[in-house]
Structure formats: structure tokens, C-alpha cells
Coordinates of C-alpha atoms in Angstrom, one line a residue:
Chain N
M253 CA -36.1 14.7 -30.4
V254 CA -34.7 15.3 -27.4
A255 CA -31.0 16.1 -26.1
W256 CA -30.2 15.0 -22.8
T257 CA -28.0 16.9 -20.4
N258 CA -25.0 15.6 -19.2
E259 CA -25.1 12.2 -20.6
E260 CA -21.0 11.8 -20.4
G261 CA -21.2 12.7 -16.0
T262 CA -17.6 13.1 -16.1
R263 CA -17.4 16.6 -14.1
F264 CA -20.6 16.3 -12.6
A265 CA -21.2 12.5 -11.5
P266 CA -23.4 10.0 -12.2
S267 CA -23.5 10.3 -16.4
M268 CA -27.0 10.9 -18.0
M269 CA -28.3 12.6 -15.4
G270 CA -31.0 14.6 -17.7
S271 CA -32.4 10.9 -18.6
M272 CA -32.4 9.7 -15.6
A273 CA -34.1 12.8 -13.4
F274 CA -36.7 12.3 -16.8
A275 CA -37.0 8.3 -15.8
G276 CA -37.7 8.8 -11.8
L277 CA -34.0 7.1 -11.2
L278 CA -32.9 9.9 -9.7
P279 CA -34.2 13.0 -7.3
I280 CA -34.2 16.7 -9.4
G281 CA -32.7 17.7 -6.1
A282 CA -29.6 15.3 -6.5
V283 CA -29.1 16.4 -9.6
L284 CA -28.9 19.6 -9.1
E285 CA -26.5 19.5 -6.1
S286 CA -24.2 16.8 -7.8
R287 CA -21.0 18.8 -7.6
D288 CA -17.5 19.1 -9.0
A289 CA -14.3 18.5 -8.5
Q290 CA -14.0 22.5 -7.3
G291 CA -17.3 22.0 -5.2
R292 CA -19.5 23.4 -7.8
A293 CA -22.9 22.5 -7.8
F294 CA -24.9 21.4 -11.2
G295 CA -27.9 23.5 -10.4
D296 CA -25.7 26.6 -10.0
E297 CA -23.8 25.8 -13.0
L298 CA -26.8 25.7 -15.5
E299 CA -28.3 29.2 -13.9
R300 CA -24.8 31.0 -14.6
I301 CA -24.6 29.4 -18.3
G302 CA -28.5 30.2 -18.6
Y303 CA -29.6 26.4 -19.1
R304 CA -31.7 25.5 -15.5
G305 CA -35.0 25.3 -17.0
E306 CA -38.2 25.3 -15.0
G307 CA -38.4 21.2 -14.0
L308 CA -39.0 18.3 -16.4
G309 CA -42.3 18.9 -17.1
E310 CA -44.9 15.9 -18.7
R311 CA -44.3 14.3 -21.5
R312 CA -44.8 11.1 -22.0
F313 CA -43.1 8.7 -25.0
G314 CA -44.4 6.0 -26.7
A315 CA -41.3 4.4 -27.9
Y316 CA -37.7 5.6 -28.0
F317 CA -35.0 5.1 -30.4
E318 CA -31.7 5.8 -30.2
A319 CA -28.6 5.4 -32.6
H320 CA -25.2 6.0 -31.5
I321 CA -21.3 4.1 -32.8
E322 CA -21.0 1.5 -31.3
Q323 CA -17.8 2.6 -29.1
G324 CA -16.5 -0.8 -30.1
P325 CA -14.8 -3.1 -31.8
V326 CA -17.4 -6.2 -32.5
L327 CA -18.9 -4.4 -36.1
E328 CA -15.6 -3.7 -37.4
E329 CA -14.6 -6.4 -37.1
T330 CA -17.1 -8.8 -37.6
G331 CA -18.6 -7.1 -40.9
H332 CA -21.8 -6.3 -39.2
V333 CA -23.3 -2.3 -39.9
I334 CA -26.0 -2.5 -37.8
G335 CA -25.8 -3.4 -34.0
V336 CA -29.4 -4.5 -32.6
V337 CA -29.2 -3.7 -28.9
T338 CA -30.8 -5.7 -26.6
G339 CA -30.2 -3.8 -24.0
G340 CA -27.8 -2.5 -21.6
Q341 CA -25.3 -3.6 -19.5
G342 CA -24.8 -3.1 -15.8
Q343 CA -22.3 -1.2 -14.2
R344 CA -21.3 0.4 -10.9
W345 CA -19.2 3.4 -10.7
Y346 CA -16.8 4.3 -7.1
D347 CA -14.8 6.9 -5.7
L348 CA -11.9 5.9 -3.7
V349 CA -9.6 7.7 -1.7
L350 CA -6.9 6.3 -0.1
T351 CA -4.4 7.8 2.7
G352 CA -1.5 7.1 4.0
Q353 CA 1.8 9.4 5.0
A354 CA 3.5 12.0 3.3
A355 CA 7.4 11.7 3.8
H356 CA 10.6 12.4 2.3
A357 CA 11.6 10.0 -0.4
G358 CA 15.1 10.0 0.7
S359 CA 15.2 9.4 3.6
T360 CA 12.5 7.4 4.6
P361 CA 13.2 3.6 4.8
M362 CA 11.2 1.5 2.4
D363 CA 9.7 -0.3 5.6
R364 CA 8.4 2.3 7.3
R365 CA 6.6 3.8 4.2
R366 CA 2.8 4.1 4.0
D367 CA 2.5 5.1 0.1
A368 CA -0.9 5.5 -0.9
L369 CA 0.4 5.6 -4.9
L370 CA 1.8 2.2 -4.0
G371 CA -1.7 1.1 -2.6
A372 CA -3.2 2.5 -5.6
A373 CA -1.0 0.7 -8.3
Q374 CA -2.2 -2.3 -6.6
V375 CA -5.7 -1.4 -6.7
I376 CA -5.5 -0.6 -10.6
E377 CA -4.0 -4.4 -11.0
A378 CA -6.8 -6.0 -9.0
V379 CA -9.3 -3.9 -10.7
N380 CA -7.8 -5.2 -14.3
R381 CA -7.7 -8.7 -12.9
I382 CA -11.0 -8.6 -12.2
G383 CA -12.2 -7.2 -15.4
T384 CA -10.6 -10.2 -17.6
G385 CA -12.1 -12.5 -14.7
Y386 CA -15.8 -12.3 -15.6
P387 CA -15.8 -12.7 -19.5
P388 CA -17.8 -12.2 -22.0
G389 CA -18.8 -9.0 -21.7
G390 CA -17.2 -7.7 -18.0
V391 CA -14.9 -4.9 -17.9
A392 CA -13.2 -2.7 -15.4
T393 CA -11.6 0.6 -15.2
V394 CA -9.7 3.0 -13.1
G395 CA -9.7 6.3 -15.4
H396 CA -9.2 9.3 -13.3
L397 CA -6.2 9.3 -10.6
S398 CA -4.8 12.1 -8.5
V399 CA -1.6 12.2 -6.6
S400 CA -0.8 14.4 -3.1
P401 CA 1.2 16.4 -2.9
D402 CA 2.3 15.1 -6.4
S403 CA 6.0 15.9 -5.9
R404 CA 8.8 13.7 -7.4
N405 CA 10.6 13.8 -3.8
V406 CA 8.0 13.1 -1.4
I407 CA 6.0 9.7 -0.7
P408 CA 2.5 10.3 -2.0
G409 CA 0.4 10.5 1.2
E410 CA -2.9 10.6 -0.6
V411 CA -4.5 9.2 -3.7
S412 CA -8.2 10.2 -4.7
M413 CA -9.3 7.7 -7.9
S414 CA -12.4 6.0 -9.9
V415 CA -13.2 2.5 -9.7
E416 CA -16.1 1.4 -12.3
V417 CA -17.0 -2.1 -13.1
R418 CA -19.3 -3.3 -16.2
H419 CA -21.4 -6.6 -16.8
P420 CA -24.5 -7.3 -18.6
D421 CA -25.2 -10.3 -16.3
D422 CA -26.3 -8.5 -12.6
R423 CA -25.2 -11.5 -10.7
K424 CA -22.0 -11.2 -12.5
L425 CA -21.8 -7.3 -11.8
L426 CA -22.5 -8.5 -7.7
K427 CA -19.4 -10.7 -8.1
M428 CA -17.3 -7.8 -9.3
D429 CA -18.8 -5.2 -6.6
A430 CA -17.8 -7.9 -4.1
A431 CA -14.2 -8.4 -5.3
V432 CA -13.5 -4.5 -5.2
R433 CA -14.5 -4.5 -1.8
E434 CA -12.3 -7.0 -1.0
A435 CA -9.4 -5.9 -3.1
V436 CA -9.4 -2.4 -1.9
A437 CA -9.5 -3.9 2.0
A438 CA -6.5 -6.3 1.3
V439 CA -4.5 -2.9 -0.4
A440 CA -5.8 -1.1 3.1
E441 CA -4.5 -3.4 5.2
Q442 CA -1.1 -4.7 4.1
G443 CA 0.0 -0.9 3.1
R444 CA -1.8 0.3 6.7
L445 CA -3.6 3.1 4.2
R446 CA -7.1 4.2 5.0
A447 CA -9.8 3.6 2.4
R448 CA -12.7 5.2 1.8
L449 CA -14.6 3.4 -1.1
D450 CA -18.2 5.6 -2.1
M451 CA -20.2 4.4 -4.7
V452 CA -21.6 6.8 -7.0
L453 CA -23.6 4.8 -9.8
D454 CA -25.7 1.5 -9.7
Q455 CA -27.0 1.2 -12.6
P456 CA -28.7 -2.6 -13.1
A457 CA -28.4 -4.3 -16.5
T458 CA -31.4 -3.0 -18.8
P459 CA -33.0 -5.5 -21.7
F460 CA -34.6 -3.1 -24.2
D461 CA -38.7 -3.7 -25.4
D462 CA -38.6 -6.7 -27.5
I463 CA -41.3 -4.9 -29.9
C464 CA -38.9 -2.0 -30.4
I465 CA -35.6 -4.4 -30.6
G466 CA -37.9 -6.2 -33.4
A467 CA -38.5 -3.2 -35.1
V468 CA -35.1 -2.3 -35.4
R469 CA -34.4 -5.8 -36.4
E470 CA -36.9 -5.7 -39.4
A471 CA -35.1 -2.5 -40.4
A472 CA -31.9 -3.9 -40.8
R473 CA -33.6 -7.1 -42.8
A474 CA -35.5 -4.7 -44.9
E475 CA -32.0 -2.4 -46.0
D476 CA -30.4 -5.5 -46.3
L477 CA -27.8 -4.6 -44.0
P478 CA -25.4 -7.5 -41.8
H479 CA -26.8 -6.7 -38.1
L480 CA -26.1 -8.5 -35.0
D481 CA -27.9 -8.6 -31.5
M482 CA -25.8 -7.1 -29.3
V483 CA -25.6 -5.6 -25.9
S484 CA -24.3 -2.1 -25.2
G485 CA -21.3 -2.2 -23.1
A486 CA -21.7 2.1 -22.8
A487 CA -24.1 3.8 -20.8
H488 CA -26.5 5.5 -22.9
D489 CA -29.9 7.7 -22.2
A490 CA -32.1 5.0 -23.4
I491 CA -31.4 2.7 -20.0
A492 CA -33.1 5.5 -18.2
I493 CA -36.0 5.6 -20.7
A494 CA -36.0 2.3 -21.0
R495 CA -37.5 2.2 -17.3
V496 CA -40.6 4.3 -18.6
A497 CA -41.6 3.8 -22.6
P498 CA -40.4 1.1 -24.6
A499 CA -36.9 1.9 -26.0
A500 CA -34.3 -0.1 -28.2
M501 CA -30.9 1.4 -29.5
I502 CA -29.0 1.1 -33.0
F503 CA -25.1 0.9 -33.1
V504 CA -23.3 1.5 -36.0
P505 CA -19.5 0.4 -36.8
C506 CA -16.7 3.1 -35.8
A507 CA -13.1 3.2 -36.6
G508 CA -10.8 0.8 -34.3
G509 CA -13.6 1.3 -31.9
I510 CA -12.0 3.9 -30.9
S511 CA -14.2 7.1 -28.8
H512 CA -13.9 9.7 -26.2
N513 CA -10.5 10.5 -28.3
E514 CA -10.0 12.5 -30.8
T515 CA -9.5 9.9 -33.2
E516 CA -12.4 8.7 -32.9
S517 CA -14.3 8.1 -36.6
A518 CA -17.2 6.6 -38.5
L519 CA -18.2 6.0 -42.1
P520 CA -20.8 8.7 -43.4
Q521 CA -22.7 5.2 -45.5
D522 CA -22.5 3.6 -42.3
L523 CA -23.9 6.7 -40.6
A524 CA -26.6 7.0 -42.9
A525 CA -27.6 3.5 -42.9
G526 CA -27.9 3.8 -39.1
C527 CA -30.1 6.7 -39.8
R528 CA -32.2 4.7 -42.1
V529 CA -32.8 2.0 -40.2
L530 CA -34.2 4.7 -37.3
L531 CA -36.1 6.2 -39.8
R532 CA -37.9 2.5 -40.8
A533 CA -38.0 1.4 -36.9
M534 CA -39.7 5.0 -35.7
L535 CA -42.4 4.6 -38.4
A536 CA -42.8 0.5 -38.1
R537 CA -43.4 1.2 -34.4
A538 CA -45.6 4.5 -35.0
G539 CA -47.8 2.3 -37.2
V540 CA -46.5 3.8 -40.2
R541 CA -45.5 1.7 -43.4
G542 CA -42.2 2.1 -44.6
Chain K
M264 CA 26.0 32.4 5.4
V265 CA 24.3 31.5 2.2
A266 CA 21.0 30.7 0.8
W267 CA 20.8 28.5 -2.2
T268 CA 18.2 28.7 -4.9
N269 CA 15.7 26.3 -5.5
E270 CA 17.1 23.6 -3.2
E271 CA 14.0 21.3 -3.4
G272 CA 13.7 21.4 -7.1
T273 CA 9.6 20.1 -7.5
R274 CA 8.7 22.5 -9.8
F275 CA 11.9 23.2 -11.7
A276 CA 14.0 20.1 -11.8
P277 CA 17.1 19.4 -11.2
S278 CA 17.2 20.1 -6.8
M279 CA 19.7 22.4 -5.5
M280 CA 20.1 24.3 -8.7
G281 CA 21.9 27.2 -7.1
S282 CA 25.0 25.2 -5.2
M283 CA 25.0 23.0 -8.6
A284 CA 25.7 25.9 -11.1
F285 CA 28.2 27.3 -7.8
A286 CA 29.7 24.0 -8.1
G287 CA 30.2 23.5 -11.6
L288 CA 28.2 20.7 -11.7
L289 CA 25.5 22.2 -13.9
P290 CA 25.9 24.9 -16.5
I291 CA 24.0 28.2 -15.6
G292 CA 22.8 28.3 -19.1
A293 CA 20.5 25.0 -18.3
V294 CA 19.5 26.2 -14.6
L295 CA 18.0 29.0 -16.3
E296 CA 16.2 27.6 -19.3
S297 CA 14.9 24.7 -17.0
R298 CA 11.0 24.8 -17.8
D299 CA 8.1 23.9 -14.7
A300 CA 4.8 21.8 -16.0
Q301 CA 3.5 25.0 -18.3
G302 CA 6.8 25.5 -19.7
R303 CA 7.7 28.5 -18.3
A304 CA 11.7 29.0 -17.4
F305 CA 13.4 28.9 -14.3
G306 CA 15.3 32.7 -15.7
D307 CA 12.2 34.3 -16.9
E308 CA 10.5 33.4 -13.1
L309 CA 13.3 34.7 -11.5
E310 CA 13.7 38.1 -14.0
R311 CA 9.1 38.5 -13.4
I312 CA 10.3 38.3 -8.9
G313 CA 12.8 40.3 -9.6
Y314 CA 15.4 37.6 -8.1
R315 CA 17.6 37.2 -11.1
G316 CA 20.9 38.3 -10.4
E317 CA 24.1 39.2 -12.5
G318 CA 25.8 35.8 -12.1
L319 CA 27.5 33.7 -9.8
G320 CA 30.2 35.7 -9.0
E321 CA 33.8 34.3 -7.3
R322 CA 33.9 33.3 -3.6
R323 CA 35.7 30.3 -2.5
F324 CA 34.6 28.3 1.0
G325 CA 37.5 27.6 3.2
A326 CA 35.3 24.6 4.5
Y327 CA 31.1 24.1 4.5
F328 CA 29.3 23.0 7.3
E329 CA 25.3 22.7 7.2
A330 CA 23.2 22.0 9.5
H331 CA 19.6 20.2 9.1
I332 CA 16.3 17.9 10.7
E333 CA 17.7 14.5 9.9
Q334 CA 14.2 13.8 7.3
G335 CA 14.5 10.4 8.8
P336 CA 13.3 8.2 12.1
V337 CA 17.0 6.8 12.8
L338 CA 18.0 9.8 15.5
E339 CA 14.6 9.5 17.3
E340 CA 14.6 6.0 16.9
T341 CA 18.1 5.3 18.2
G342 CA 18.0 8.2 21.0
H343 CA 20.7 10.0 19.3
V344 CA 20.6 13.9 19.3
I345 CA 23.5 14.7 16.7
G346 CA 23.7 12.7 13.1
V347 CA 27.7 13.3 11.8
V348 CA 26.8 12.9 8.4
T349 CA 29.8 11.5 6.5
G350 CA 28.2 11.8 3.0
G351 CA 25.7 12.0 0.5
Q352 CA 23.8 8.8 -0.7
G353 CA 23.4 8.7 -5.2
Q354 CA 20.7 9.2 -6.8
R355 CA 18.8 9.4 -10.2
W356 CA 15.6 11.3 -11.1
Y357 CA 13.6 10.1 -14.3
D358 CA 11.2 11.6 -15.8
L359 CA 8.7 8.5 -18.0
V360 CA 5.8 8.6 -20.0
L361 CA 3.4 5.9 -21.2
T362 CA 2.0 6.3 -23.7
G363 CA -1.4 3.9 -25.2
Q364 CA -4.4 4.4 -26.5
A365 CA -7.6 6.7 -24.7
A366 CA -10.8 4.0 -25.4
H367 CA -14.0 4.1 -24.0
A368 CA -13.9 2.2 -20.6
G369 CA -17.6 0.2 -20.9
S370 CA -17.3 -1.0 -24.8
T371 CA -12.8 -1.6 -25.3
P372 CA -13.0 -5.8 -24.2
M373 CA -10.5 -6.3 -22.0
D374 CA -8.1 -8.0 -24.2
R375 CA -8.3 -4.8 -26.5
R376 CA -6.9 -2.3 -24.5
R377 CA -3.3 -0.6 -24.1
D378 CA -4.3 1.1 -21.1
A379 CA -1.3 3.7 -19.5
L380 CA -2.5 3.8 -16.0
L381 CA -2.1 -0.3 -15.7
G382 CA 1.2 0.1 -16.9
A383 CA 2.1 2.5 -14.7
A384 CA 0.6 0.6 -11.9
Q385 CA 3.1 -2.1 -12.6
V386 CA 5.8 0.3 -12.9
I387 CA 5.0 1.5 -9.9
E388 CA 5.2 -1.7 -7.9
A389 CA 8.2 -2.4 -9.8
V390 CA 10.0 0.8 -8.4
N391 CA 9.2 -0.7 -5.4
R392 CA 10.5 -4.1 -5.4
I393 CA 13.9 -2.2 -6.7
G394 CA 13.8 0.3 -3.6
T395 CA 13.6 -2.6 -1.1
G396 CA 15.8 -5.1 -3.3
Y397 CA 19.0 -3.1 -2.0
P398 CA 19.4 -3.0 1.1
P399 CA 20.8 -1.2 3.7
G400 CA 19.9 2.5 2.4
G401 CA 18.4 1.8 -0.9
V402 CA 15.1 3.2 -1.5
A403 CA 13.3 3.9 -4.6
T404 CA 9.9 6.4 -5.2
V405 CA 7.0 7.9 -7.3
G406 CA 6.0 10.7 -5.9
H407 CA 4.5 12.1 -9.3
L408 CA 1.8 10.8 -11.6
S409 CA -0.7 12.6 -14.0
V410 CA -3.0 10.8 -16.0
S411 CA -4.8 11.6 -19.5
P412 CA -7.2 12.5 -20.1
D413 CA -8.4 11.6 -16.6
S414 CA -11.8 10.6 -17.2
R415 CA -13.8 7.8 -15.1
N416 CA -15.3 6.2 -18.4
V417 CA -11.9 6.6 -20.5
I418 CA -9.2 3.9 -20.6
P419 CA -6.3 6.4 -19.5
G420 CA -4.3 6.8 -23.2
E421 CA -0.7 8.5 -21.5
V422 CA 0.6 8.6 -18.3
S423 CA 3.5 11.2 -17.0
M424 CA 5.4 10.1 -13.8
S425 CA 8.7 10.7 -12.0
V426 CA 10.6 8.2 -11.0
E427 CA 13.2 7.8 -8.3
V428 CA 16.0 5.6 -6.9
R429 CA 18.9 6.5 -4.3
H430 CA 21.5 4.5 -3.0
P431 CA 24.5 5.0 -0.7
D432 CA 27.0 2.6 -3.1
D433 CA 27.4 3.8 -6.6
R434 CA 27.8 0.4 -7.9
K435 CA 24.5 -0.7 -6.3
L436 CA 22.8 2.8 -7.9
L437 CA 23.9 1.7 -11.3
K438 CA 22.3 -1.8 -10.8
M439 CA 18.6 -0.3 -9.2
D440 CA 19.1 2.1 -12.5
A441 CA 19.7 -1.3 -14.7
A442 CA 16.6 -2.5 -13.0
V443 CA 14.0 0.5 -13.6
R444 CA 15.0 0.6 -17.2
E445 CA 14.7 -3.0 -17.5
A446 CA 11.2 -2.8 -15.7
V447 CA 9.8 0.3 -17.5
A448 CA 11.2 -1.6 -20.9
A449 CA 9.2 -5.1 -20.2
V450 CA 5.9 -3.1 -18.6
A451 CA 5.6 -1.3 -22.1
E452 CA 6.4 -4.0 -24.1
Q453 CA 3.6 -6.4 -21.8
G454 CA 1.0 -3.7 -22.3
R455 CA 1.5 -3.1 -25.7
L456 CA 2.6 1.1 -24.5
R457 CA 5.1 3.3 -25.9
A458 CA 7.3 4.3 -22.9
R459 CA 9.8 7.4 -22.9
L460 CA 12.5 7.2 -19.7
D461 CA 14.1 10.5 -19.4
M462 CA 16.7 10.3 -16.3
V463 CA 16.9 14.0 -14.9
L464 CA 19.0 13.8 -12.0
D465 CA 22.2 12.0 -11.8
Q466 CA 24.1 12.3 -8.8
P467 CA 26.4 10.2 -7.6
A468 CA 27.8 9.2 -3.1
T469 CA 29.4 12.0 -2.3
P470 CA 31.7 11.6 0.4
F471 CA 31.9 14.3 2.7
D472 CA 35.3 16.0 3.9
D473 CA 37.7 13.8 6.8
I474 CA 38.8 17.1 8.8
C475 CA 35.2 18.7 8.7
I476 CA 33.5 15.7 9.7
G477 CA 35.6 15.1 12.4
A478 CA 35.5 18.6 13.5
V479 CA 31.2 17.9 13.8
R480 CA 32.2 14.3 15.4
E481 CA 34.3 16.3 18.2
A482 CA 32.1 18.7 18.6
A483 CA 29.1 16.8 19.6
R484 CA 31.9 15.1 22.2
A485 CA 32.5 18.4 23.8
E486 CA 28.8 18.9 24.0
D487 CA 28.3 15.5 25.3
L488 CA 25.3 14.8 23.0
P489 CA 24.9 11.3 22.1
H490 CA 25.9 11.4 18.5
L491 CA 25.7 8.8 15.2
D492 CA 27.8 8.6 11.7
M493 CA 25.1 8.5 9.4
V494 CA 24.9 8.9 5.4
S495 CA 22.4 11.0 4.4
G496 CA 19.3 10.1 2.5
A497 CA 18.4 12.9 1.4
A498 CA 20.2 15.5 -1.2
H499 CA 21.7 18.7 0.5
D500 CA 23.2 21.8 -1.1
A501 CA 26.2 20.4 1.3
I502 CA 26.5 17.3 -1.2
A503 CA 27.3 20.3 -4.2
I504 CA 29.8 22.2 -2.1
A505 CA 31.3 19.2 -1.5
R506 CA 32.4 19.0 -4.5
V507 CA 34.5 22.4 -4.8
A508 CA 35.1 22.9 -1.2
P509 CA 35.9 20.6 2.2
A510 CA 32.3 20.4 3.6
A511 CA 30.0 18.3 6.0
M512 CA 26.7 17.9 7.6
I513 CA 25.3 17.8 11.1
F514 CA 21.4 16.3 11.5
V515 CA 19.7 16.5 14.3
P516 CA 16.0 14.2 15.2
C517 CA 12.5 15.3 13.5
A518 CA 9.4 14.0 14.8
G519 CA 8.7 10.5 13.3
G520 CA 10.9 11.3 10.8
I521 CA 8.4 12.9 8.8
S522 CA 9.6 16.2 6.6
H523 CA 8.2 17.7 3.5
N524 CA 4.6 17.4 5.5
E525 CA 2.8 20.0 7.9
T526 CA 3.7 17.7 11.0
E527 CA 7.4 18.1 10.1
S528 CA 8.6 19.0 13.9
A529 CA 11.8 19.1 15.8
L530 CA 12.6 19.8 19.8
P531 CA 13.7 23.3 20.6
Q532 CA 16.3 21.6 22.5
D533 CA 17.6 19.3 19.6
L534 CA 17.5 22.4 16.9
A535 CA 19.7 24.3 19.8
A536 CA 22.2 21.3 20.0
G537 CA 22.9 21.2 16.0
C538 CA 23.6 25.0 16.2
R539 CA 25.9 24.8 19.5
V540 CA 27.8 21.7 17.1
L541 CA 27.5 24.2 14.0
L542 CA 29.3 26.9 15.7
R543 CA 32.0 24.7 17.6
A544 CA 32.8 22.7 14.2
M545 CA 33.1 26.0 12.5
L546 CA 35.6 27.2 15.0
A547 CA 37.9 24.3 15.2
R548 CA 37.5 24.3 10.9
A549 CA 38.5 28.3 11.9
G550 CA 41.4 27.3 14.2
V551 CA 39.4 29.3 17.1
R552 CA 39.2 27.6 20.0
G553 CA 36.1 26.8 21.5

């Protein structure tokens, strides 16, 4: 059993730091030096709350199974109880800073403006077009945005924002990456803005282990639960661990596909079904008869 | 001589509270009850810092003159030293809240999203089109925007933002107001968002007093300074006072037309010229020979 550090990765990027460091995908030094918006280092904050350990130690997994709500609407809408996760989407995360010129909103003519928020709006629309332009499975999102000076009668001089793109096919993901860079450059030129685009997470699509996937599918069958093969749209520790151990995942439905939200909800019987499938898959992989 | 309270009006809306209350354009109770983003009341904060007075008292102005940097590029670019301000633009300020559905950025398909920030981006572009659509003198700006939950891997569920439109012609201002309301409704419907648009400032265009304007123009002539009649694009206390006393304003150039910014700058000789014109205009209006 393991609970990985900072799986969400929102205050300190990237996400899944614990499992990525364990899998050797991130140097431990880079993890400890990751800083939040206030410039505080992750390692110092672990120290402060008494959670900084001695190092990664030496552990090996014979196999790794992770159970999770789907965080999407597919299982619920198609009436399946178990998602047999065959792998994880590739994803790229970016930090973008657009810099224009703060000026008085009343006395600066429209044609003289270098409005960083107008540029950000054009990037947000472009990112949305990029997400919808790569079906099936492509998504693109701007989730964080902050404006400076953020005053109602001042034309915004600078905007900091996040951009992310995800796709199950790495070739498509690279096309989405190129489209994001192209859109940012075009917006910056048109709006006479300075643009700084830094990639903060680059995670290729990750296929899971066929034997582990088979064990999950077989367990769902044995439990007589309607199941569906699917790719994970979200990042999970299993996706990092899959680099160093045979891994797979089990999804169960969640209400409306909603997660990362107070209304996130899953039915007890679905969670129980997921646990039974997890147990059967583990026993099978361990060579124990269910 | 008078220094009015909260002319900028960014922490507590609306701007020019002091002069508007004095001119009877705002009930004093509404001013004291105005709340900041943290819900603190303006009156309580005045109390806290020891600046809350006994009331407005009884004062009358024979005439009111106000000198200011232009906060725009026109005087500098046209080589004039004095702007003879003939009146103030009309302006309307709004608070807009767009509410969609926060959800996981990786596992929520594009066609299932109710992304409040995407809607905000469409409003920002529409506001910019509205500003450019009413030349000369029309401007429209989104200066403040905040996202919730503001996390890079969560589709934004809610956005709060400011919108403002300004025009020297009230009929055009009303058209801009209607265009803003139309754009917000269209964006909300298209994005399946809830939209709440509240007008927090409604200020009609304000012509200044002909005799006071003439006094400023005459003073600029007497000082042999190149001068230009112009409308103020920014809000000023003089615009409120013009409702209860004969008023006018004097502008001087500022570097690049930039204000509300650390690089705001005006030449000492231009400021001195503005002061000489102010003195001459006051003396003339007071019936004293310069």
C-alpha cells in the first residue's frame, strides 16, 4: 500500500512528484526545489510540516494496481461499472506570461493599447479550438489566470496563465503542442505583447502492462460487472509507476463525471465493486486463486 | 483647496465617492456602505484609520478648477502644452460573474464543458470590439478578472470580472451599454453559463461651464501656450462638482500618455505651465486682474 506525495501538483508543479521521483522520471533535487507562487520551496515546506523523509529508499513492485473514480462521464452514461484502464494520455503543461503595457482605461485610445488580457482571451479561445480539433480524446484547458495590476480602470499590463493539452496519441499531442506555440506567437505579434511560454510538464502517453490489464478485465468478468476498456484522461501515479513496474488501473463511475469539485460523488456499490475487482486482480497477479 | 476621498475607486466602487457625495450624486449612506472584495465597509475602514468625519457640512463653490495630467497621448503627440477640457466622457462600469461547472481538465470531453473562463475570454473580445466600434472617443475595457478555482488542471467553474465602457456622447454610450448586455447574454447562452451583470457606475457625459472653459482658454492664450480643446477620457472630481458649481479642467501632457503605472511622468515645465494657467483662470473667474 502506498500514498504518494503531491499527486495533484497544483501548488507545486508538476503533479505526481512522489511517484515520478520514485520512478526516476524526476530528479529528487528538482522535486525539492519546486517553488509555489510565493517562491516557497517544496522541500522546505515538507521540512516545516515535518514530512520530509530520508530519501526514496529501495523498493520494488511485482505489480502495481490503482483504483480511482473515472473523473469523466463515460462509464455512467454507457452503464458500465468498471473501466479497464489500458493506459494514460500524454500531456503537456505550460506556464505562459503575456506582457503588454498597463495604462489608463479611459484616456488610452483603443488603437494605442497593448492589452495583455485581450491577448490572454485570444489564447484561451485558441487553446479551446486546439482541444476540440483533435478528437477523439484530445483536450486543452486554461485553468489558472491572474491579471496585473487587476484594477477595473487600468488596461492590464501583464497576465500569467496556465495552458495544458492532453491526447492518448503522442503524435497528436505533438501537433497540439505546435498549435499552442503557434497561437501564442500569433497573439503576441498581433497585440504587440511579449510572450514567455515555459513547458512545466511533458508526459508521453503511457500504455499499461498487458498482463495487469488482463487481470483487471478478468476480475470484472468474474464479478460479472459490465466493464469497458478506456484510456485515462487524468494523470495518476500508476502512469509514473508503469515505467518501473507492471501496472494497471481500475475506474468506477462518478456522478456526472464531475471531480475536483465539492459535488464529486460515487455510489457505495460502485466503490465496493471497484474494490472487489482490485482484490481479485491483485490475487491473480500474485498467483493466488480468488 | 480640496482633496476628495477615494477618487480612484478601485478597492471601493464607485470612483470619486467624495465629490459625488458632496454633489448629491451618491447618498452618503451608500458611500459608507460600499464594500471591498473582503466585504469590509468603506465607512468602517475610514473609522479604523481615523479619517471618518462628521458629515459633508455646508460649502458652496463660486467656481471649481482642477488641473491634471492628460493620462492620454494626444497633447504630447500634437505638441500642445495645455488641454482646455470642455467636459467629461459618459461612462458605465459593471461587475460581471459568469458561472459554469468546475470539472477535471483531463477527463472532461470538450463538448461536455461549461468553462466559465472560455466565456470570459469571449466577453473580453466582445468588449474590445465594442470599444473599437464607436470612434471617435469610445473605449471599453476589462481591467479586473479572477478565476475560481484557479487551478491548472481544473476547468474554471466561475469567473468574476469588471467591464467598463466610455464615450463623450451619451447616445453612443447607451448603444455600447446595449451591446455589452447583448454580448454577455449571447456568450452565456452559447457556453451554457449563468451570467450576472450589475452596473456599479452610471455617469452621463458632463459638459463643463462655458465661462470657466473660456477662462482656461484665455489663460493659456495669455501665457502664450499652445492649447487644444479636448474631452476628458478619465473620470475626475470636477465632473461630479460640475453638477453643483461652474467647473472646468486643465490638462498637461504626460510621457507616452501613460498613467496608473510606475512609469507615469510629466515634464516640470509642463506642470509649471499648467499651474500658471490654473492661477490665471482662478483670478479671472474671481474678478481679479492677472
